[in-house]
């Protein structure tokens, strides 16, 4: 989405700053006034100033922000207007919270403009038309979409330089008290992401970072894998000097940066491999894995010096499969290290400025696919936890040796239809985002299915929508019945599900701190022909699927949603895809669709080729396992607004 910044800047009265207007004249000599006798009231500072494009106002400094109200004049009331001979009701006082302000700046002496008056009103404020000015930069929520944030600027003016400087100092002092705002960021720009607009997108939002006094080290990548290499090779000491990393690109580019960060720093045991399954039963079955005999050794390379110690420790995370992550590679606990790493995880965040083809992660974490909105979330220091899936490939092809290779996914991993689309689209990168529509159509027309086996952990709170229950239904489509409707809560700002504390989560659910795992974990097994197999870590909302693959998936609840699409007639699969593309659709309410909420799964292909779609990037895997880590990383976001 491209924007003309001049057309986005609004004043406190909702008037675009770019509009033409007249210079305002002033003979105001008012001085700052303190109201009240006690300490709390003494902090309320009020001054008569001029607000550009609005008129004379009383600006008040409150404990949580600024408020202003137009002054009334005997000869002309600036707080009301007349249109076609009828008086329009005066507008209420305007205000902005410091939490919504990202910068304030003094802009020296210059012209001040009066509002455009519909009744031909004349200037009432004297002969001078230039004043000292300072600008307050914030945002307003779009009237049509609350998650879309629009830049707003308020220019206050006064004849006295010291008065303006005093206000700038007071506002800056309050902004410095806002916790969690970044001061130094590492920025990666993908110049060819999406429509090749990565650099142009960064140029659009860079002034926001400059005004907010956020230092940025910008790396424009020149080749594939460069961001991965930089994140892997950068020492932890250097990473500690940044408050976070920002990706200007799409989901695949963020995945590259995420893997570069976690691959050398996240220590955790592998999930069980498909070879741990000792039974061989056709169709659906269940089996038990005993943790005492199946726990594997933690991956990641060893480090030779203190600077290369990992930033993230598995001891601070718990995967849903119940495998304890509280040990280092040699089996010993490292409490001192864990304290430092917990601090690193708390302060180090990731940001995404959308410039890709789908930008599903941004849409799920901010509610809008908009670079301005994402940049504001970053400079304002918003924070939201994000689940991450650790995917371990055991075999690349049927003939390959077992050689575990780890990848991380933040949004989605898909096989079959999804893997075929990403493979086909790679041939047409020159088409930009349209290549997905073209590739998707070609793959849909082929209507291929694949034989595979999937096993997943049984979760007690899972909705009862298994194949056996669906098999008793004679209709092709049915409403999804849930025994616990309270679980079907859409993830929003201050989500109660994502913010649920560890001691409020049942033993069958993932936790953010270790607990003794149960003696055994029950796995359910499904084997058959599938058009697609998908694992959604978040809802995966995008412009093609406005509600996402799973509308009620959450950002940080520690679960992934396994979606198995069994072989079915071409027309029914088209119906399923049509439901995905509709807002309020029901893509999961089909007899041939299985939906399982779980914390880990295994996969084995019975074909000769097996390509997965991992956050928008192809990933070849004949055998793999995946487990989700609750809130493993933090993003500069707050979740979609209602």
Coordinates of C-alpha atoms in Angstrom, one line a residue:
X1 CA 0.0 0.0 0.0
X2 CA 1.5 3.2 -1.1
X3 CA 0.8 6.6 0.6
X4 CA 1.4 10.2 0.0
X5 CA 2.6 11.3 3.4
X6 CA 1.5 14.9 2.9
X7 CA -2.1 13.7 2.5
X8 CA -1.9 11.6 5.7
X9 CA -0.8 14.3 8.1
X10 CA -3.8 15.7 9.9
X11 CA -4.3 18.5 12.4
X12 CA -6.3 18.2 15.6
X13 CA -9.5 19.2 13.8
X14 CA -9.1 16.5 11.2
X15 CA -7.9 18.9 8.5
X16 CA -5.2 17.7 6.2
X17 CA -2.1 19.7 6.6
X18 CA -1.6 19.8 2.9
X19 CA -4.7 21.8 2.4
X20 CA -4.4 25.4 1.3
X21 CA -5.2 28.0 4.0
X22 CA -4.6 31.5 5.1
X23 CA -1.8 32.8 7.4
X24 CA -3.1 33.5 10.8
X25 CA -2.4 36.8 12.6
X26 CA -1.8 37.2 16.3
X27 CA -1.4 39.8 19.0
X28 CA -1.5 37.3 21.8
X29 CA 0.8 37.9 24.7
X30 CA -0.4 35.2 27.0
X31 CA 2.1 33.5 29.4
X32 CA 2.0 29.9 30.7
X33 CA -0.2 29.5 33.7
X34 CA -0.2 26.9 36.5
X35 CA -3.6 25.9 37.9
X36 CA -4.3 24.5 41.3
X37 CA -2.4 24.6 44.6
X38 CA -1.5 20.9 45.3
X39 CA 1.3 19.0 43.6
X40 CA -1.0 17.1 41.2
X41 CA -2.7 20.3 40.0
X42 CA 0.6 22.1 39.8
X43 CA 1.7 19.6 37.1
X44 CA -1.2 20.8 34.9
X45 CA 0.3 23.5 32.7
X46 CA -1.9 25.6 30.5
X47 CA -1.0 28.1 27.8
X48 CA -2.9 30.1 25.2
X49 CA -1.4 29.1 21.9
X50 CA -2.4 28.9 18.3
X51 CA -3.0 25.6 16.6
X52 CA -2.1 25.7 12.9
X53 CA -5.2 25.4 10.7
X54 CA -7.5 25.5 13.8
X55 CA -7.1 28.8 15.6
X56 CA -6.5 30.1 19.1
X57 CA -6.6 27.3 21.8
X58 CA -5.8 26.7 25.4
X59 CA -3.2 23.9 25.5
X60 CA -3.1 21.9 28.7
X61 CA -0.4 19.5 29.9
X62 CA -1.9 16.5 31.7
X63 CA -0.3 13.6 33.4
X64 CA -1.1 11.2 30.6
X65 CA -1.1 13.6 27.6
X66 CA -2.1 16.9 26.0
X67 CA -5.6 18.4 25.6
X68 CA -6.7 21.6 23.9
X69 CA -9.8 23.6 23.5
X70 CA -10.6 26.5 21.2
X71 CA -11.0 29.9 22.7
X72 CA -14.3 31.8 22.5
X73 CA -14.2 35.4 21.2
X74 CA -16.9 38.0 21.5
X75 CA -16.7 39.2 17.9
X76 CA -16.4 35.7 16.4
X77 CA -16.5 32.3 18.0
X78 CA -13.8 30.1 16.6
X79 CA -15.4 27.1 18.2
X80 CA -18.4 27.1 16.0
X81 CA -19.1 27.8 12.3
X82 CA -22.0 28.8 10.1
X83 CA -22.9 26.9 6.9
X84 CA -25.7 28.2 4.6
X85 CA -27.0 30.4 7.4
X86 CA -27.3 27.5 9.9
X87 CA -25.1 27.3 13.0
X88 CA -23.1 24.0 13.3
X89 CA -22.7 22.6 16.8
X90 CA -19.3 23.3 18.3
X91 CA -16.8 20.5 18.4
X92 CA -15.6 19.0 21.7
X93 CA -12.1 19.6 23.1
X94 CA -9.3 17.5 21.5
X95 CA -6.6 15.5 23.2
X96 CA -3.8 13.0 22.5
X97 CA -2.1 10.6 24.9
X98 CA 1.6 10.6 25.3
X99 CA 1.4 6.8 24.5
X100 CA 0.2 7.9 21.0
X101 CA 2.9 10.5 20.5
X102 CA 6.2 9.4 19.0
X103 CA 8.0 12.7 18.6
X104 CA 7.9 16.5 19.3
X105 CA 10.1 19.0 17.5
X106 CA 10.8 22.7 17.5
X107 CA 10.6 24.1 13.9
X108 CA 11.6 27.8 14.5
X109 CA 9.9 30.9 13.2
X110 CA 7.4 30.7 10.4
X111 CA 3.9 31.2 9.0
X112 CA 0.8 30.2 10.9
X113 CA -2.4 29.4 9.1
X114 CA -6.0 30.1 10.0
X115 CA -8.8 27.6 9.3
X116 CA -10.8 27.7 6.1
X117 CA -14.0 29.4 7.2
X118 CA -17.2 28.6 5.3
X119 CA -18.8 31.9 6.3
X120 CA -16.0 34.2 5.0
X121 CA -14.9 35.1 8.5
X122 CA -12.1 37.5 8.9
X123 CA -8.9 37.2 10.9
X124 CA -9.3 38.5 14.4
X125 CA -5.9 38.0 15.9
X126 CA -3.8 41.1 15.1
X127 CA -1.3 42.0 12.4
X128 CA 1.6 39.5 13.0
X129 CA 1.4 36.4 10.8
X130 CA 4.6 34.6 11.8
X131 CA 5.4 32.8 15.1
X132 CA 7.6 30.3 16.7
X133 CA 6.3 26.8 16.3
X134 CA 6.6 23.3 17.6
X135 CA 5.1 20.1 16.1
X136 CA 3.6 17.1 18.0
X137 CA 3.7 13.9 16.0
X138 CA 1.3 11.2 16.7
X139 CA -1.4 9.1 15.0
X140 CA -5.1 8.7 14.7
X141 CA -7.0 5.5 14.1
X142 CA -8.7 5.3 10.7
X143 CA -12.5 5.9 10.9
X144 CA -13.1 2.9 8.7
X145 CA -10.5 0.5 10.1
X146 CA -9.4 0.9 13.7
X147 CA -6.2 -1.2 13.1
X148 CA -5.1 1.2 10.4
X149 CA -3.2 4.1 11.9
X150 CA -2.9 7.5 10.2
X151 CA -0.1 10.0 10.8
X152 CA -1.3 13.1 12.6
X153 CA 0.7 16.3 13.3
X154 CA -0.3 19.2 15.5
X155 CA 1.6 22.4 15.0
X156 CA 1.3 24.8 18.0
X157 CA 2.5 28.4 17.7
X158 CA 3.5 31.3 20.1
X159 CA 5.2 34.6 19.7
X160 CA 7.6 33.8 22.6
X161 CA 10.5 31.4 21.8
X162 CA 10.9 30.4 25.4
X163 CA 7.3 29.4 25.7
X164 CA 7.6 27.0 22.7
X165 CA 10.9 25.6 24.0
X166 CA 9.4 25.0 27.4
X167 CA 6.6 23.0 25.9
X168 CA 9.0 20.9 23.8
X169 CA 11.1 20.1 26.9
X170 CA 8.1 19.2 28.9
X171 CA 6.7 16.9 26.3
X172 CA 10.0 15.3 25.6
X173 CA 10.5 14.6 29.3
X174 CA 7.2 12.7 29.3
X175 CA 8.0 10.8 26.2
X176 CA 11.3 9.7 27.8
X177 CA 9.2 8.0 30.5
X178 CA 7.4 5.8 28.0
X179 CA 8.8 2.4 28.6
X180 CA 9.9 -0.1 25.9
X181 CA 10.5 2.4 23.1
X182 CA 13.5 1.4 20.9
X183 CA 16.5 3.7 20.5
X184 CA 18.7 1.6 18.3
X185 CA 17.6 -0.8 15.6
X186 CA 19.1 -3.1 12.9
X187 CA 17.1 -2.8 9.7
X188 CA 17.2 -5.3 6.8
X189 CA 15.6 -4.1 3.5
X190 CA 14.8 -6.6 0.8
X191 CA 14.9 -4.5 -2.4
X192 CA 13.1 -7.0 -4.6
X193 CA 10.4 -8.1 -2.1
X194 CA 6.8 -8.2 -3.4
X195 CA 6.6 -5.8 -6.3
X196 CA 10.2 -4.7 -5.8
X197 CA 9.2 -1.9 -3.5
X198 CA 11.4 -2.7 -0.5
X199 CA 13.6 0.4 -0.7
X200 CA 10.7 2.7 -1.6
X201 CA 8.8 1.4 1.4
X202 CA 11.7 2.1 3.7
X203 CA 12.1 5.6 2.3
X204 CA 8.4 6.2 3.1
X205 CA 8.7 5.2 6.8
X206 CA 12.3 6.3 7.5
X207 CA 11.2 9.9 8.5
X208 CA 9.1 8.4 11.3
X209 CA 12.2 6.8 12.8
X210 CA 14.2 10.0 12.4
X211 CA 11.6 12.1 14.1
X212 CA 11.4 9.6 17.0
X213 CA 15.2 9.8 17.3
X214 CA 15.6 6.0 16.7
X215 CA 19.0 5.2 15.4
X216 CA 19.0 2.7 12.5
X217 CA 21.7 0.6 10.9
X218 CA 20.3 -0.2 7.5
X219 CA 21.4 -3.2 5.4
X220 CA 20.0 -3.5 1.9
X221 CA 20.4 -7.1 1.0
X222 CA 22.1 -7.9 -2.3
X223 CA 21.7 -11.7 -2.5
X224 CA 19.5 -14.4 -1.2
X225 CA 20.5 -15.6 2.3
X226 CA 22.5 -12.5 3.2
X227 CA 20.3 -11.6 6.1
X228 CA 20.5 -15.2 7.4
X229 CA 24.3 -15.0 7.3
X230 CA 24.5 -11.6 9.0
X231 CA 22.2 -12.7 11.8
X232 CA 24.0 -16.0 12.3
X233 CA 27.5 -14.5 12.2
X234 CA 26.8 -11.3 14.3
X235 CA 28.1 -11.7 17.8
X236 CA 25.7 -11.5 20.7
X237 CA 27.6 -8.5 22.1
X238 CA 26.8 -6.6 18.9
X239 CA 23.2 -7.8 18.9
X240 CA 22.8 -6.6 22.5
X241 CA 23.6 -3.1 21.3
X242 CA 20.3 -3.1 19.4
X243 CA 16.8 -3.1 20.8
X244 CA 15.6 -5.2 17.9
X245 CA 15.7 -6.2 14.3
X246 CA 13.4 -4.8 11.6
X247 CA 12.6 -6.6 8.3
X248 CA 11.4 -4.5 5.4
X249 CA 9.9 -7.2 3.2
X250 CA 7.6 -10.2 3.3
X251 CA 7.0 -13.2 5.4
X252 CA 9.8 -15.2 3.7
X253 CA 12.3 -12.5 4.4
X254 CA 11.3 -12.3 8.0
X255 CA 11.6 -16.1 8.2
X256 CA 15.2 -15.8 6.9
X257 CA 16.1 -13.3 9.6
X258 CA 14.3 -15.3 12.3
X259 CA 16.1 -18.5 11.3
X260 CA 19.4 -16.6 11.4
X261 CA 18.7 -15.5 14.9
X262 CA 17.4 -18.7 16.3
X263 CA 19.4 -21.4 14.5
X264 CA 22.6 -20.6 16.4
X265 CA 21.0 -19.4 19.7
X266 CA 17.9 -21.5 20.5
X267 CA 18.7 -24.7 22.4
X268 CA 16.0 -27.3 22.7
X269 CA 15.5 -31.1 22.4
X270 CA 14.3 -32.4 19.1
X271 CA 10.6 -33.5 18.9
X272 CA 10.2 -37.2 18.3
X273 CA 10.9 -38.5 14.8
X274 CA 8.5 -40.7 12.8
X275 CA 11.0 -43.5 13.3
X276 CA 9.9 -43.5 17.0
X277 CA 6.6 -45.0 15.9
X278 CA 6.9 -48.7 16.5
X279 CA 3.4 -49.7 15.5
X280 CA 2.4 -50.2 11.9
X281 CA -1.4 -49.9 11.5
X282 CA -3.3 -48.9 8.4
X283 CA -5.6 -45.9 8.6
X284 CA -6.2 -44.0 11.9
X285 CA -4.7 -45.2 15.1
X286 CA -3.1 -44.0 18.3
X287 CA 0.2 -44.8 20.1
X288 CA 2.1 -43.7 23.2
X289 CA 5.7 -42.4 23.4
X290 CA 7.5 -42.7 26.7
X291 CA 9.7 -39.7 27.3
X292 CA 12.3 -41.6 29.2
X293 CA 13.4 -43.4 26.1
X294 CA 12.7 -40.9 23.3
X295 CA 14.2 -37.6 24.4
X296 CA 16.9 -36.5 22.0
X297 CA 20.0 -34.4 22.4
X298 CA 19.7 -30.7 21.9
X299 CA 20.9 -29.3 18.6
X300 CA 22.9 -26.2 17.8
X301 CA 26.6 -25.8 17.6
X302 CA 28.9 -25.4 20.6
X303 CA 30.3 -22.0 21.3
X304 CA 33.9 -21.3 22.3
X305 CA 33.7 -17.9 24.1
X306 CA 31.5 -16.0 26.4
X307 CA 30.4 -13.6 23.6
X308 CA 29.0 -16.4 21.6
X309 CA 26.7 -17.8 24.3
X310 CA 23.1 -18.2 23.1
X311 CA 20.7 -15.3 23.6
X312 CA 17.7 -17.6 24.0
X313 CA 17.6 -20.6 26.2
X314 CA 15.2 -23.5 26.1
X315 CA 15.0 -23.3 29.9
X316 CA 12.7 -20.3 29.5
X317 CA 10.4 -22.1 27.1
X318 CA 8.4 -25.2 27.2
X319 CA 7.3 -27.1 24.1
X320 CA 3.8 -28.5 24.1
X321 CA 5.0 -32.1 23.7
X322 CA 6.1 -32.1 27.3
X323 CA 9.8 -32.4 26.6
X324 CA 11.9 -30.5 29.2
X325 CA 14.1 -27.8 27.7
X326 CA 15.9 -26.9 31.0
X327 CA 19.3 -28.5 30.2
X328 CA 22.3 -27.4 28.2
X329 CA 24.0 -29.7 25.7
X330 CA 26.1 -31.3 28.4
X331 CA 23.0 -31.9 30.6
X332 CA 23.8 -29.3 33.2
X333 CA 21.7 -26.3 34.2
X334 CA 23.1 -22.9 33.7
X335 CA 21.1 -20.5 36.0
X336 CA 23.3 -17.5 35.6
X337 CA 23.1 -17.7 31.8
X338 CA 19.4 -18.2 32.0
X339 CA 18.9 -14.9 33.9
X340 CA 20.9 -13.0 31.2
X341 CA 19.1 -14.7 28.4
X342 CA 15.7 -14.0 29.9
X343 CA 16.6 -10.3 29.9
X344 CA 17.7 -10.5 26.2
X345 CA 14.4 -12.1 25.2
X346 CA 12.4 -9.5 27.1
X347 CA 14.1 -6.5 25.5
X348 CA 15.0 -7.8 22.1
X349 CA 12.1 -7.6 19.6
X350 CA 11.5 -8.1 15.9
X351 CA 9.6 -5.7 13.7
X352 CA 8.1 -6.2 10.2
X353 CA 7.4 -3.4 7.8
X354 CA 5.3 -5.0 5.0
X355 CA 6.6 -5.0 1.5
X356 CA 5.9 -8.6 0.5
X357 CA 3.3 -10.5 -1.5
X358 CA 1.0 -11.6 1.3
X359 CA 2.4 -10.2 4.6
X360 CA 0.2 -12.5 6.7
X361 CA 2.3 -12.1 9.8
X362 CA 1.9 -8.3 9.8
X363 CA -1.9 -8.6 9.2
X364 CA -2.2 -11.0 12.1
X365 CA 0.0 -8.9 14.5
X366 CA -1.1 -5.4 13.7
X367 CA -4.4 -5.9 11.9
X368 CA -3.4 -3.9 8.8
X369 CA -1.1 -4.4 5.9
X370 CA 0.3 -0.9 6.1
X371 CA 4.0 0.3 6.4
X372 CA 3.0 3.4 8.3
X373 CA 1.0 1.5 10.9
X374 CA 3.9 -1.0 11.3
X375 CA 6.5 1.7 11.7
X376 CA 4.3 3.4 14.4
X377 CA 4.0 0.1 16.3
X378 CA 7.8 -0.1 16.3
X379 CA 8.7 3.4 17.4
X380 CA 6.0 3.4 20.1
X381 CA 7.6 0.2 21.5
X382 CA 4.5 -2.0 21.4
X383 CA 5.0 -5.6 22.3
X384 CA 3.3 -8.9 21.6
X385 CA 4.6 -12.5 22.0
X386 CA 4.7 -14.8 19.0
X387 CA 4.7 -18.6 18.9
X388 CA 7.4 -20.2 16.8
X389 CA 7.4 -23.7 15.4
X390 CA 10.6 -25.7 15.4
X391 CA 10.6 -27.9 12.3
X392 CA 13.1 -30.8 12.1
X393 CA 13.6 -32.4 8.8
X394 CA 14.8 -36.0 9.3
X395 CA 15.0 -37.1 5.7
X396 CA 15.1 -35.0 2.5
X397 CA 14.2 -37.9 0.1
X398 CA 13.1 -41.5 0.6
X399 CA 16.7 -42.6 -0.1
X400 CA 18.4 -40.0 2.2
X401 CA 20.1 -40.8 5.4
X402 CA 18.6 -39.6 8.6
X403 CA 20.3 -36.2 9.1
X404 CA 18.3 -33.8 11.3
X405 CA 18.1 -30.2 10.0
X406 CA 16.2 -27.5 11.9
X407 CA 14.1 -24.7 10.5
X408 CA 11.8 -22.3 12.3
X409 CA 8.4 -21.1 11.1
X410 CA 6.4 -18.1 12.4
X411 CA 3.1 -18.4 10.5
X412 CA 2.5 -21.5 8.4
X413 CA 4.0 -24.8 7.1
X414 CA 2.1 -26.5 4.3
X415 CA 2.4 -29.6 2.1
X416 CA 0.7 -30.8 -1.0
X417 CA -1.3 -28.0 -2.7
X418 CA 0.7 -25.4 -0.7
X419 CA 4.0 -26.9 -1.5
X420 CA 3.1 -27.3 -5.2
X421 CA 2.0 -23.6 -5.4
X422 CA 5.2 -22.3 -3.9
X423 CA 7.3 -24.6 -6.1
X424 CA 5.5 -23.5 -9.3
X425 CA 5.5 -19.8 -8.3
X426 CA 9.3 -19.9 -8.0
X427 CA 9.4 -20.3 -11.8
X428 CA 7.6 -17.0 -12.3
X429 CA 9.2 -14.6 -9.8
X430 CA 9.3 -12.0 -12.6
X431 CA 5.5 -11.7 -12.3
X432 CA 5.7 -10.4 -8.8
X433 CA 2.7 -11.2 -6.4
X434 CA 0.6 -12.2 -9.4
X435 CA 2.7 -15.4 -9.7
X436 CA 0.8 -16.9 -6.8
X437 CA -2.6 -16.5 -8.5
X438 CA -1.2 -18.0 -11.7
X439 CA 0.6 -20.9 -10.0
X440 CA -2.4 -21.5 -7.7
X441 CA -4.7 -21.8 -10.7
X442 CA -2.3 -24.3 -12.5
X443 CA -1.9 -26.4 -9.4
X444 CA -5.7 -26.4 -8.7
X445 CA -6.5 -27.6 -12.2
X446 CA -4.1 -30.6 -11.8
X447 CA -5.9 -31.6 -8.6
X448 CA -3.1 -33.8 -7.3
X449 CA -3.3 -35.7 -4.0
X450 CA -0.4 -37.4 -2.1
X451 CA -0.2 -40.4 0.2
X452 CA 1.2 -39.5 3.6
X453 CA 1.1 -40.3 7.3
X454 CA 0.6 -37.7 10.0
X455 CA 0.8 -38.1 13.8
X456 CA 0.0 -35.4 16.3
X457 CA -0.3 -35.0 20.1
X458 CA -3.7 -35.4 21.5
X459 CA -4.8 -32.3 23.3
X460 CA -7.5 -32.7 25.9
X461 CA -9.1 -29.4 25.2
X462 CA -9.2 -30.0 21.4
X463 CA -12.6 -29.6 19.9
X464 CA -14.2 -32.9 19.0
X465 CA -14.0 -32.7 15.2
X466 CA -12.1 -35.9 14.4
X467 CA -12.6 -38.1 11.4
X468 CA -14.7 -40.6 13.4
X469 CA -17.1 -37.9 14.5
X470 CA -17.4 -36.5 11.0
X471 CA -17.8 -40.0 9.5
X472 CA -21.2 -40.3 11.4
X473 CA -22.6 -37.4 9.4
X474 CA -24.3 -38.0 6.2
X475 CA -24.2 -34.5 4.9
X476 CA -21.2 -33.0 3.1
X477 CA -21.2 -29.8 5.1
X478 CA -22.1 -29.4 8.7
X479 CA -21.8 -26.7 11.4
X480 CA -18.7 -27.1 13.7
X481 CA -19.9 -28.1 17.1
X482 CA -17.7 -27.2 20.0
X483 CA -18.2 -28.5 23.6
X484 CA -16.4 -25.4 24.9
X485 CA -17.5 -22.3 23.0
X486 CA -15.3 -20.1 25.2
X487 CA -12.2 -21.4 23.4
X488 CA -13.4 -19.9 20.1
X489 CA -12.1 -16.4 20.9
X490 CA -10.6 -14.2 18.1
X491 CA -7.1 -13.0 19.0
X492 CA -7.2 -9.2 19.6
X493 CA -5.3 -6.5 21.5
X494 CA -4.8 -7.6 25.1
X495 CA -5.9 -11.1 24.2
X496 CA -7.0 -13.0 27.3
X497 CA -5.9 -16.3 25.8
X498 CA -2.4 -15.2 24.9
X499 CA -2.0 -13.4 28.2
X500 CA -3.1 -16.5 30.2
X501 CA -0.4 -17.2 32.9
X502 CA 1.4 -20.5 33.1
X503 CA -0.4 -21.6 36.3
X504 CA -3.8 -21.1 34.6
X505 CA -3.0 -23.5 31.7
X506 CA -4.0 -27.2 32.1
X507 CA -1.4 -30.0 32.1
X508 CA -2.4 -30.9 28.5
X509 CA -1.4 -27.5 27.2
X510 CA 2.0 -25.8 26.6
X511 CA 3.6 -23.6 29.2
X512 CA 6.1 -20.8 29.1
X513 CA 8.0 -22.3 32.0
X514 CA 9.2 -25.9 32.5
X515 CA 7.1 -28.4 34.5
X516 CA 7.8 -32.1 35.0
X517 CA 6.4 -33.8 31.8
X518 CA 3.9 -36.6 32.1
X519 CA 5.2 -40.1 32.0
X520 CA 3.8 -40.6 28.5
X521 CA 2.2 -38.6 25.7
X522 CA -0.6 -39.9 23.6
X523 CA -0.3 -39.4 19.8
X524 CA -3.0 -39.8 17.3
X525 CA -2.1 -41.1 13.8
X526 CA -3.8 -40.6 10.4
X527 CA -2.8 -42.1 7.1
X528 CA -4.3 -41.6 3.7
X529 CA -4.3 -39.5 0.5
X530 CA -4.3 -35.8 1.1
X531 CA -4.7 -32.8 -1.2
X532 CA -2.9 -30.7 1.4
X533 CA -1.6 -30.8 4.9
X534 CA -1.2 -27.4 6.7
X535 CA 0.1 -26.4 10.1
X536 CA -1.1 -22.8 11.0
X537 CA 0.8 -21.3 13.9
X538 CA -1.3 -18.1 13.7
X539 CA -4.5 -17.4 11.8
X540 CA -2.6 -16.5 8.6
X541 CA -5.0 -13.7 7.6
X542 CA -4.2 -12.1 4.2
X543 CA -6.0 -10.3 1.5
X544 CA -6.9 -13.6 -0.2
X545 CA -8.2 -15.1 3.0
X546 CA -9.6 -12.3 5.2
X547 CA -10.3 -14.5 8.2
X548 CA -7.2 -16.7 7.6
X549 CA -6.9 -20.4 7.5
X550 CA -8.1 -20.7 11.2
X551 CA -10.0 -17.6 12.3
X552 CA -9.6 -18.2 16.0
X553 CA -5.9 -19.1 16.0
X554 CA -3.9 -17.1 18.5
X555 CA -0.5 -15.4 18.4
X556 CA 0.9 -16.7 21.6
X557 CA -1.2 -19.6 23.1
X558 CA 1.4 -22.4 22.4
X559 CA -0.7 -24.3 19.9
X560 CA -0.7 -24.9 16.1
X561 CA -3.6 -25.9 14.0
X562 CA -3.2 -29.0 11.9
X563 CA -5.5 -29.0 8.8
X564 CA -5.7 -32.2 6.8
X565 CA -7.6 -31.9 3.5
X566 CA -8.3 -35.5 2.3
X567 CA -8.7 -36.4 -1.3
X568 CA -12.1 -35.2 -2.6
X569 CA -13.9 -34.3 -5.8
X570 CA -12.6 -31.2 -7.6
X571 CA -15.8 -29.3 -7.1
X572 CA -15.8 -29.8 -3.3
X573 CA -12.2 -28.6 -3.0
X574 CA -13.2 -25.5 -5.0
X575 CA -16.0 -25.0 -2.5
X576 CA -13.5 -25.2 0.3
X577 CA -11.2 -22.6 -1.3
X578 CA -14.2 -20.3 -1.9
X579 CA -15.0 -20.5 1.8
X580 CA -11.4 -19.5 2.5
X581 CA -11.7 -16.4 0.4
X582 CA -14.9 -15.2 2.0
X583 CA -15.1 -13.1 5.2
X584 CA -17.1 -15.1 7.6
X585 CA -16.7 -18.3 5.6
X586 CA -16.5 -21.8 6.9
X587 CA -13.6 -23.5 5.2
X588 CA -13.2 -26.2 8.0
X589 CA -16.8 -27.4 8.0
X590 CA -16.4 -30.1 5.4
X591 CA -16.5 -33.8 5.8
X592 CA -13.1 -34.2 4.0
X593 CA -11.4 -31.6 6.3
X594 CA -9.8 -32.5 9.6
X595 CA -8.8 -29.8 12.0
X596 CA -6.7 -30.7 15.1
X597 CA -5.4 -28.2 17.7
X598 CA -2.1 -29.6 18.9
X599 CA 1.4 -28.8 20.1
X600 CA 3.5 -31.1 17.9
X601 CA 3.1 -33.4 14.9
X602 CA 5.1 -35.8 12.7
X603 CA 4.9 -36.3 8.9
X604 CA 6.1 -39.0 6.5
X605 CA 5.6 -38.9 2.8
X606 CA 5.0 -42.1 0.8
X607 CA 5.7 -40.5 -2.5
X608 CA 8.9 -39.7 -4.4
X609 CA 8.7 -35.9 -4.0
X610 CA 7.8 -33.8 -1.0
X611 CA 8.0 -30.0 -0.9
X612 CA 6.7 -27.9 1.9
X613 CA 5.8 -24.2 2.0
X614 CA 7.6 -22.8 5.0
X615 CA 6.5 -19.2 5.6
X616 CA 6.3 -18.6 1.9
X617 CA 9.6 -20.4 1.1
X618 CA 10.0 -23.9 -0.4
X619 CA 11.4 -26.6 1.9
X620 CA 12.0 -30.2 0.8
X621 CA 11.3 -32.8 3.4
X622 CA 10.4 -36.5 3.1
X623 CA 10.2 -36.9 6.9
X624 CA 9.8 -34.1 9.5
X625 CA 8.6 -33.3 13.0
X626 CA 7.4 -30.0 14.4
X627 CA 6.8 -28.6 17.8
X628 CA 5.6 -25.1 18.9
X629 CA 7.2 -22.9 21.5
X630 CA 4.9 -20.5 23.2
X631 CA 5.9 -16.8 22.9
X632 CA 9.5 -17.7 21.9
X633 CA 10.1 -14.2 20.3
X634 CA 8.5 -10.8 20.8
X635 CA 7.3 -8.5 18.0
X636 CA 6.9 -4.7 17.8
X637 CA 3.1 -5.0 17.6
X638 CA 0.0 -5.2 19.8
X639 CA -2.4 -7.5 17.9
X640 CA -5.4 -6.5 15.8
X641 CA -7.9 -4.1 17.2
X642 CA -11.6 -4.8 17.2

